[in-house]
Coordinates of C-alpha atoms and ligand atoms in Angstrom, one line a residue:
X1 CA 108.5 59.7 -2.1
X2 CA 112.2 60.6 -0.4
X3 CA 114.6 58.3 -2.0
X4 CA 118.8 58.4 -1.9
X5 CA 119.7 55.8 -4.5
X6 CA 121.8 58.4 -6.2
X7 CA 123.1 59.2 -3.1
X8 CA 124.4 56.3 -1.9
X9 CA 126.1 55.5 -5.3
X10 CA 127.7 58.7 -5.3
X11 CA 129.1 58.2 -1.7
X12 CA 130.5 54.7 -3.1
X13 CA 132.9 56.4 -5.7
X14 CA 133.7 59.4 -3.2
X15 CA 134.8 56.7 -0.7
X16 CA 137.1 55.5 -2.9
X17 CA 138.4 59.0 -4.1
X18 CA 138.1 61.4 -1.3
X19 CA 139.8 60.9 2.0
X20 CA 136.7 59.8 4.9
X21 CA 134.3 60.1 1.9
X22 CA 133.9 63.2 2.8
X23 CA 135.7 65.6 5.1
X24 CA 135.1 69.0 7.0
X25 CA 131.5 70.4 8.4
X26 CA 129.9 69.7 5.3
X27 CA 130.7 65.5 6.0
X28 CA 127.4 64.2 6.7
X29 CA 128.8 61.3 8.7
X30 CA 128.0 63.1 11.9
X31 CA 124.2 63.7 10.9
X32 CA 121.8 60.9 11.4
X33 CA 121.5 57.9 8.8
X34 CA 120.2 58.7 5.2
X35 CA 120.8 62.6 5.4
X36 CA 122.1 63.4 2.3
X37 CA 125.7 64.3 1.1
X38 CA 125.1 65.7 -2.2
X39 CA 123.4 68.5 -3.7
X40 CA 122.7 69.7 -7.0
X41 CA 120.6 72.6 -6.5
X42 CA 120.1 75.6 -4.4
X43 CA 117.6 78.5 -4.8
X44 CA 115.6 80.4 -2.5
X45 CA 114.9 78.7 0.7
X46 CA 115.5 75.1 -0.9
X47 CA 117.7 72.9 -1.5
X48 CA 118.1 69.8 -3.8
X49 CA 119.5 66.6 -3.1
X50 CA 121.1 64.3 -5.9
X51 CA 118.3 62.4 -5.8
X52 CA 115.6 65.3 -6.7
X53 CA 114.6 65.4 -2.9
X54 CA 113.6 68.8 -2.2
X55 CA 114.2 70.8 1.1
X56 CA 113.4 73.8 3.0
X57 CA 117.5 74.3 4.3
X58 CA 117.5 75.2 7.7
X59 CA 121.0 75.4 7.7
X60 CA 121.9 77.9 4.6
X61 CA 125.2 76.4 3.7
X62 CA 126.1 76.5 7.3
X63 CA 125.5 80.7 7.2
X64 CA 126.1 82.1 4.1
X65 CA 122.6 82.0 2.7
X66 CA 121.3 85.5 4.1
X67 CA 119.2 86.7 1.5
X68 CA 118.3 83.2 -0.1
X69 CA 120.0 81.5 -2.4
X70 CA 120.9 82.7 -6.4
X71 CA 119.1 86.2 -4.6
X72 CA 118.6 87.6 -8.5
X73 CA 120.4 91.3 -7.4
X74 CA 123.3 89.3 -5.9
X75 CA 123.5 87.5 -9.0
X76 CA 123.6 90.2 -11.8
X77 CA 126.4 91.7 -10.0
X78 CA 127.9 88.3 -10.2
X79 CA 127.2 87.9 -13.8
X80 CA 128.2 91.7 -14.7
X81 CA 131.7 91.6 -12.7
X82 CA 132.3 88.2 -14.0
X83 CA 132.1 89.7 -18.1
X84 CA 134.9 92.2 -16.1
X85 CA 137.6 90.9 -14.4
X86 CA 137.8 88.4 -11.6
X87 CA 141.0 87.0 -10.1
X88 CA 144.2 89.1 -12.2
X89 CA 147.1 90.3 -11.6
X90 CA 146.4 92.8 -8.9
X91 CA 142.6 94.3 -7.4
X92 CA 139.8 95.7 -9.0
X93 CA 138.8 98.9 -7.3
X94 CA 136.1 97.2 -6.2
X95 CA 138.2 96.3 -2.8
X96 CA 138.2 99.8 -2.5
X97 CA 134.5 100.3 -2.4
X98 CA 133.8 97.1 -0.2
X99 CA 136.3 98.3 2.1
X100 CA 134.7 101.6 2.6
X101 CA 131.1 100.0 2.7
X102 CA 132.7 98.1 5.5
X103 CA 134.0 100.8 7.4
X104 CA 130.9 103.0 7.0
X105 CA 128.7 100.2 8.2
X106 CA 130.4 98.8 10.9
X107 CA 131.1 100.8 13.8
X108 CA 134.7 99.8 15.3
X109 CA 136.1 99.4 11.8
X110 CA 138.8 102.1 10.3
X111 CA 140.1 99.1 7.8
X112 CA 139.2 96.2 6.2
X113 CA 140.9 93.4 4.7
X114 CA 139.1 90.4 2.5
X115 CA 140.7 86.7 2.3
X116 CA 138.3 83.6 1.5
X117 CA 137.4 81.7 4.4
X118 CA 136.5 82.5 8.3
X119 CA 139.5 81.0 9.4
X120 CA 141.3 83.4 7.2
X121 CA 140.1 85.8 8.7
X122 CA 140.4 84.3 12.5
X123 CA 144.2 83.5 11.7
X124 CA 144.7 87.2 10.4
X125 CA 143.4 88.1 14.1
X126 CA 145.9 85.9 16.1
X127 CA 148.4 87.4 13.9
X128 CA 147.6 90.8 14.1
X129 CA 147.6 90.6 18.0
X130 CA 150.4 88.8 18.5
X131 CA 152.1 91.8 16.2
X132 CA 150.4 94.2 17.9
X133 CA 153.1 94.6 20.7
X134 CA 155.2 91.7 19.7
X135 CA 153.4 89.7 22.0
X136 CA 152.3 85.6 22.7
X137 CA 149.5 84.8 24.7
X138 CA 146.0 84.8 23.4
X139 CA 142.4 84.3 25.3
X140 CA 139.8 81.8 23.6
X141 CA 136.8 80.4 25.4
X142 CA 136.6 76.9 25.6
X143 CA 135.2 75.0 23.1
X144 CA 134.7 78.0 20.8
X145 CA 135.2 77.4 17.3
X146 CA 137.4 80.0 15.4
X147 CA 138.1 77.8 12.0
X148 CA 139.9 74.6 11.3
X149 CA 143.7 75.8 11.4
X150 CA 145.9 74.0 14.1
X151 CA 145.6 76.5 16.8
X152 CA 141.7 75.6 17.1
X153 CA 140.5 72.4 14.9
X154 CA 138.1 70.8 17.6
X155 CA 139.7 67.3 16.3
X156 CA 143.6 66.4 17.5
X157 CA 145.2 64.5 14.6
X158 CA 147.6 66.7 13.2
X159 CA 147.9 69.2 15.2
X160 CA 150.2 69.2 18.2
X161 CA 150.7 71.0 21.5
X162 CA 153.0 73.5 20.4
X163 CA 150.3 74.8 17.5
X164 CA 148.5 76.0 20.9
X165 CA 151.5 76.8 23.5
X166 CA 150.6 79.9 23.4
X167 CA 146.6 79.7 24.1
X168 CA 145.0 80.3 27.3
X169 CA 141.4 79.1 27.6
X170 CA 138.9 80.7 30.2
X171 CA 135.1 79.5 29.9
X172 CA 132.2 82.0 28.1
X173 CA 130.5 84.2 30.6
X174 CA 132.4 83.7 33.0
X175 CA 133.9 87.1 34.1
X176 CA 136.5 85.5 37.1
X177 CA 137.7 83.2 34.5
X178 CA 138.2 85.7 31.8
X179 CA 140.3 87.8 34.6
X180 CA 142.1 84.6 35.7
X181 CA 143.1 83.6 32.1
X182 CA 144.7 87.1 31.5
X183 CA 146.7 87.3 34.9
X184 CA 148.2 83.9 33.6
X185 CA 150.0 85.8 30.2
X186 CA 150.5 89.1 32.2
X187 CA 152.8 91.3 30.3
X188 CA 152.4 89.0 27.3
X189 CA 148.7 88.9 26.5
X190 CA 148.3 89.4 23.0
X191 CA 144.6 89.2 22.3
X192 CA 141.4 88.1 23.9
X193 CA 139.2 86.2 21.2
X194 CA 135.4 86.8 21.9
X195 CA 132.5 84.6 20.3
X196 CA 129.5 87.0 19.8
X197 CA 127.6 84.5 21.7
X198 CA 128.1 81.5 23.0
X199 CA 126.9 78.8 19.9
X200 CA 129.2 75.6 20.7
X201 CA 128.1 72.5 18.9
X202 CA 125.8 70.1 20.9
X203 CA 125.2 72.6 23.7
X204 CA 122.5 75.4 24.1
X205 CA 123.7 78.7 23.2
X206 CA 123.8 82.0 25.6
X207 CA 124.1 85.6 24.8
X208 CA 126.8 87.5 26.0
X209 CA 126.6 88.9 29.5
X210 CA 126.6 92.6 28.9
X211 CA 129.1 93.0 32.0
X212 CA 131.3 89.6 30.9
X213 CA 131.9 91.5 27.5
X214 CA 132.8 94.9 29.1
X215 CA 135.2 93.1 31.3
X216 CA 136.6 91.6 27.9
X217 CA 136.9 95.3 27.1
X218 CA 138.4 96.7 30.0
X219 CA 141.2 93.4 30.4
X220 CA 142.3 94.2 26.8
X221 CA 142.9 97.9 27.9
X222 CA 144.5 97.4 30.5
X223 CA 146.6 94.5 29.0
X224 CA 147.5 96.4 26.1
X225 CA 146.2 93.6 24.3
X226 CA 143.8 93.4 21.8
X227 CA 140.0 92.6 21.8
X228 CA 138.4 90.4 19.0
X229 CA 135.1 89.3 18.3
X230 CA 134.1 86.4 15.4
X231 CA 131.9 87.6 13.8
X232 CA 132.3 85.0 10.9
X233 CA 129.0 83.1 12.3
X234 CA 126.6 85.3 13.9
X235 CA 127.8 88.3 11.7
X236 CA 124.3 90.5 10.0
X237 CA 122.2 88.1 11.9
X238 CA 121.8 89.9 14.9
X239 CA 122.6 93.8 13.8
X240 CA 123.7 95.7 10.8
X241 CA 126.8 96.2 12.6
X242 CA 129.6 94.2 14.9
X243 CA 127.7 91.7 16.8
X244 CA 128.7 93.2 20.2
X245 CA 127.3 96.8 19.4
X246 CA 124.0 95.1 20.8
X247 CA 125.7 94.8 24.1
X248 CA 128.0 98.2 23.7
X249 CA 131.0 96.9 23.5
X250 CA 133.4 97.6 20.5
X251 CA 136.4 95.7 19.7
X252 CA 139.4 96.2 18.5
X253 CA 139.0 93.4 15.4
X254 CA 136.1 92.0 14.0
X255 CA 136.4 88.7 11.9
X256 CA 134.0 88.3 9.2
X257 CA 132.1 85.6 6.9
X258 CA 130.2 83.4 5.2
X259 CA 127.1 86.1 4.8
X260 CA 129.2 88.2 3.1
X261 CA 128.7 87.8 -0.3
X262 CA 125.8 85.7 0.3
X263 CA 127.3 82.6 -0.6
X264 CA 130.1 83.8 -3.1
X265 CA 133.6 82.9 -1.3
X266 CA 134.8 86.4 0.5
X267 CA 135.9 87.0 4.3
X268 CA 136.7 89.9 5.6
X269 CA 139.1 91.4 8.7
X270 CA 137.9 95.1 10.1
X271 CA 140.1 96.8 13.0
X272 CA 140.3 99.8 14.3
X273 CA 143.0 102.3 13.8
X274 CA 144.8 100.9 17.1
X275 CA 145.5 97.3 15.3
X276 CA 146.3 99.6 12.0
X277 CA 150.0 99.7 12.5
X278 CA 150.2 96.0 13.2
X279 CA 147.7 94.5 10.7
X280 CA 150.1 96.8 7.7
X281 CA 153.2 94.7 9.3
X282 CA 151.7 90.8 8.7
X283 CA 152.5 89.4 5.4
X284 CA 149.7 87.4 4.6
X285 CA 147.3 86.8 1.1
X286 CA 146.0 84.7 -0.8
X287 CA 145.7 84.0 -4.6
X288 CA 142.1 84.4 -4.6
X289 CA 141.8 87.2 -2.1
X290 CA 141.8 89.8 -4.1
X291 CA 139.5 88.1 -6.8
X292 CA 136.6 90.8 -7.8
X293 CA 133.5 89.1 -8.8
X294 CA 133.0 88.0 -4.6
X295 CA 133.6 91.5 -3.6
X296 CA 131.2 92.8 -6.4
X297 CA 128.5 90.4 -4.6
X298 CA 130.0 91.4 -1.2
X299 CA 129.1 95.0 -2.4
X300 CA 125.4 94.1 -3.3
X301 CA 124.7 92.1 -0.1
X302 CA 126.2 95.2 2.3
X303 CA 123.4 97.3 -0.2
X304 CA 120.7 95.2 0.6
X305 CA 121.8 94.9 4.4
X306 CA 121.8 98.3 4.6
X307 CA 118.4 99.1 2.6
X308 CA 115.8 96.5 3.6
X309 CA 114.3 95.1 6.2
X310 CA 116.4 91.4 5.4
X311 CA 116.9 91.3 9.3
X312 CA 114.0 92.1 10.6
X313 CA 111.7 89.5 8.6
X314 CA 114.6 86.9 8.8
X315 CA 114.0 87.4 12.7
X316 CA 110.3 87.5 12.7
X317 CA 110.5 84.0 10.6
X318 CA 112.7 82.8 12.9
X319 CA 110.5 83.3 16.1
X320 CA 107.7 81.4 13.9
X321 CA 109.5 78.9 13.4
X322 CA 110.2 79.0 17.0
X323 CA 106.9 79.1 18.2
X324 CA 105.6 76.3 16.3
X325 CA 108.3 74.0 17.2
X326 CA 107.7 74.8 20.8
X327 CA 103.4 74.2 20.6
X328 CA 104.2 71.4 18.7
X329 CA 106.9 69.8 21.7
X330 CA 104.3 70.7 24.2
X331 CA 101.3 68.8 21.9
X332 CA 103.5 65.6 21.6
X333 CA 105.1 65.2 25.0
X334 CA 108.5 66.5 24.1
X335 CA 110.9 69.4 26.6
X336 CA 112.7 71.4 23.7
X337 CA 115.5 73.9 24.7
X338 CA 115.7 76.6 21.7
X339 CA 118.3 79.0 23.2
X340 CA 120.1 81.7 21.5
X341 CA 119.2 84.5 19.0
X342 CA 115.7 83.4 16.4
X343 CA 118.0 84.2 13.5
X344 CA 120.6 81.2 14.5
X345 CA 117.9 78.6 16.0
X346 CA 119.4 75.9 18.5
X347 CA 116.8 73.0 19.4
X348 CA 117.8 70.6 21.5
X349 CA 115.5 68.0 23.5
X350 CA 115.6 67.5 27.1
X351 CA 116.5 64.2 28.8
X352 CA 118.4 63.6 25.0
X353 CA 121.4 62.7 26.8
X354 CA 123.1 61.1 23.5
X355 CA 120.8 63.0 21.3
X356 CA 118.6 59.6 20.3
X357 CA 115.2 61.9 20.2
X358 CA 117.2 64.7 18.3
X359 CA 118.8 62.9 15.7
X360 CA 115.7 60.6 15.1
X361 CA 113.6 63.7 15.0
X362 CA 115.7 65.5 12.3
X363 CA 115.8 62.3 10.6
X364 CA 112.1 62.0 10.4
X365 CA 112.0 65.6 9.2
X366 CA 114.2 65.3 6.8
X367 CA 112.3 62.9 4.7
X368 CA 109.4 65.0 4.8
X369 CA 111.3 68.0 3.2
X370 CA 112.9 69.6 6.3
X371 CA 116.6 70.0 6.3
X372 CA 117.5 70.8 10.2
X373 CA 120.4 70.0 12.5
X374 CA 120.4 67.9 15.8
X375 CA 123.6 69.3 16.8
X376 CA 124.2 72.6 15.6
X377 CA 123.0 75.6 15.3
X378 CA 120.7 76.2 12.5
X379 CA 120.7 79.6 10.5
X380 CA 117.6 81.5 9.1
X381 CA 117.2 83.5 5.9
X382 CA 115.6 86.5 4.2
X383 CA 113.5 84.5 1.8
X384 CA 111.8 82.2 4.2
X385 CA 107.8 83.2 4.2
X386 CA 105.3 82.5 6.0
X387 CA 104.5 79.5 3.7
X388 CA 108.1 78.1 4.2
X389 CA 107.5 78.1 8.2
X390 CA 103.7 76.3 7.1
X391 CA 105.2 73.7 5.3
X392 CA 107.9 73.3 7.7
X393 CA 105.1 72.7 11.0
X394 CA 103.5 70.3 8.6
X395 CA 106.8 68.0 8.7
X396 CA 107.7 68.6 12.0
X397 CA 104.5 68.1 13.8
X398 CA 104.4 64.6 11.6
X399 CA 108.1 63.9 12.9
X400 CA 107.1 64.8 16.3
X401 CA 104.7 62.2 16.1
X402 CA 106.7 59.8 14.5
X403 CA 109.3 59.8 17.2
X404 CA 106.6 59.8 19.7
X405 CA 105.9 56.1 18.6
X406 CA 109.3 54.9 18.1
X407 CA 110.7 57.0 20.9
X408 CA 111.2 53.1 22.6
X409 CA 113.3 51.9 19.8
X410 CA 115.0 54.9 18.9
X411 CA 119.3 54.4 19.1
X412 CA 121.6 57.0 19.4
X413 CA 124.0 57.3 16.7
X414 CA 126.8 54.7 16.5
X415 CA 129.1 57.9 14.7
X416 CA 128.6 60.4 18.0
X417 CA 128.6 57.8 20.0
X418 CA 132.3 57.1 19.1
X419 CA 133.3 60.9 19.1
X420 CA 131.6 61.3 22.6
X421 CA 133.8 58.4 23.7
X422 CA 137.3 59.9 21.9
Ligands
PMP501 N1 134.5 81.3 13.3 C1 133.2 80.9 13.5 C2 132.5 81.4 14.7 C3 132.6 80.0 12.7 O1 131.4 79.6 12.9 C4 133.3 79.5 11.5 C5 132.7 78.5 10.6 N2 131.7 77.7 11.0 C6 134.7 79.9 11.3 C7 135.2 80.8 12.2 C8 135.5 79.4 10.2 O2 134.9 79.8 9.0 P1 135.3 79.0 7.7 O3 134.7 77.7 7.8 O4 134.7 79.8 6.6 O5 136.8 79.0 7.6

């Protein structure tokens, strides 16, 4: 029987002790009523709530979870580099070795660079632009998330106009906007951020138009400018490579990850030998960046990338889990929209206007040992089996059919409801 007596207690003392309760993506106050805020174990395809509810995670700590969580070979090279060295004085030569796994693997690279988080990595990008030819302007679509620094949190406090006076936002897709956006910063375009594919919160995702990324291409030549793709989300879920080798385009920097080091904390920046010069000019680190015992499980993840067929069953699950969902609507009377790549699922309902069947669905799920998002999209792994998708149907088709009866008195959620309105 689902229960979140620990959980609530435990939200009661982080109220008091942590700003919000809770802050960031992981802050369940955006997720529908009950969902759990703490966890106390992960392994596999599951995860476990502080109450001992168990759940098939559909989300995989928001991407890193590639290869499963605790993935044993990922975790001896944890355990043998941490009996080495970790964070020191200076790098292992393991930052050697990742680098040129990185280069080897991923087409445009001739460099890498590792830092902690995505936004690490994203920042490094601006940066390495903007030094690129000493110049200002950058391209981001709208509404695409790069990582919680100034120049792109989605929320305002704290940030203000001049963290973005140099950002020029065009929409995803759109070729004629792309164009229009660069004509705007002329002879000072400095970069042209690209999102692998569209995957904006509470919208349906769309894959990049072969010809809108070539144009991407072609502007940053032309511009002198530089072309980047964030990778940090979609990276190793679509190809063994940069995200927009599948539509032939390479970029000049690719931003990478949570997969990484499947789960341990690593990101990565790979250019080409263009954005060299420039990325050897930017004084940026970290204390952590160089630590070894990530790189050593960045090193084991690229392996296992590179030597099993991770992707392809990670995919083949995904378009399962697809499938079922989408009988299961039709059964029950639902429209579903599942847009975007099988290996990042996005399901959103039709006529869901607030997201009332959504959030009521994935609440329904949820207590039947389901952890899935009504807003964002989710993330599939290497360890999911056929069982996992099994067991998964079982609690959706019931959560279909619970929502089917209460569909009436179902409420949207009092939280989104405000952030809509802001
Ligand atoms: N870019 C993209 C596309 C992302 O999805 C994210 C994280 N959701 C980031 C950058 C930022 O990564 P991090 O949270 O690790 O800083």
């Amino acid at each position: 029987m689902w229960r979140n007596t620990k959980d609530r207690e435990l939200r009661d003392r982080a109220a008091e002790v942590i700003p919000g309760g809770m802050y960031g993506h992981q802050s369940t106050a955006m997720m529908p009523e009950g969902f759990p805020q703490f966890f106390t174990g992960a392994k596999g395809t599951r995860i476990t709530d502080a109450d001992g509810n168990e759940y098939i995670d559909y989300m995989c700590a928001y991407g890193p979870n590639l290869l499963g969580y605790q993935q044993p070979d990922v975790m001896r090279a944890v355990a043998e580099q941490q009996g080495r060295i970790d964070a020191s004085t200076g790098p292992s030569p393991l930052i050697v070795d990742l680098a040129e796994a990185m280069v080897g693997m991923i087409s445009h690279a001739d460099w890498a660079m590792f830092c902690k988080n995505g936004a690490d990595a994203t920042m490094m990008a601006l940066m390495i632009a903007r030094a690129y030819r000493d110049k200002r302007k950058v391209l981001v679509a709208r509404n695409a998330y790069h990582g919680s620094m100034p120049w792109n949190t989605p929320r305002p406090a704290g940030v203000v106009a001049e963290d973005r006076a140099h950002l020029i936002y065009f929409d995803y897709n759109d070729t004629q906007s792309l164009a229009d956006a660069a004509k705007q910063a002329g002879d000072d375009l400095a970069g042209i951020f690209a999102a692998p594919f569209r995957h904006d919160t509470f919208a349906d995702q769309s894959l990049p138009d072969a010809e809108y990324a070539r144009t991407a291409r072609r502007i940053a030549d032309e511009y002198d400018a530089l072309l980047i793709v964030d990778d940090v989300r979609a990276g190793l879920r679509l190809c063994r490579d940069c995200s927009w080798e599948t539509v032939g385009v390479r970029p000049d920097l690719s931003a990478w990850g949570k997969v990484l080091g499947n789960g341990q904390p690593i990101s990565a920046l790979v250019g080409n030998n263009r954005a060299r010069a420039a990325a050897s000019r930017i004084f940026v680190t970290g204390s952590f960046w160089f630590a070894a015992v990530p790189m050593a499980a960045a090193i084991e993840t690229l392996r296992i990338v590179r030597e099993s067929d991770y992707l392809e069953r990670l995919t083949a699950i995904g378009e399962q889990f697809r499938a079922g969902l989408a009988a299961q609507a039709v059964e029950f009377g639902f429209g579903l929209r599942q847009t975007g790549p099988a290996a990042t699922p996005m399901v959103l309902f039709e006529d869901d206007p607030d997201f009332r069947l959504g959030y009521g669905f994935c609440r329904e799920a949820m207590t039947r040992g389901v952890y899935m998002s009504p807003y964002h999209n989710m993330f599939m792994n290497a360890a999911m089996t056929e069982t996992d998708v099994a067991q998964t149907l079982e609690a959706t088709g019931a959560a279909f059919e619970a929502i089917k009866k209460s569909r009436a008195s179902l409420k949207p959620s009092p939280v989104l409801a405000a952030l809509m309105e802001a």
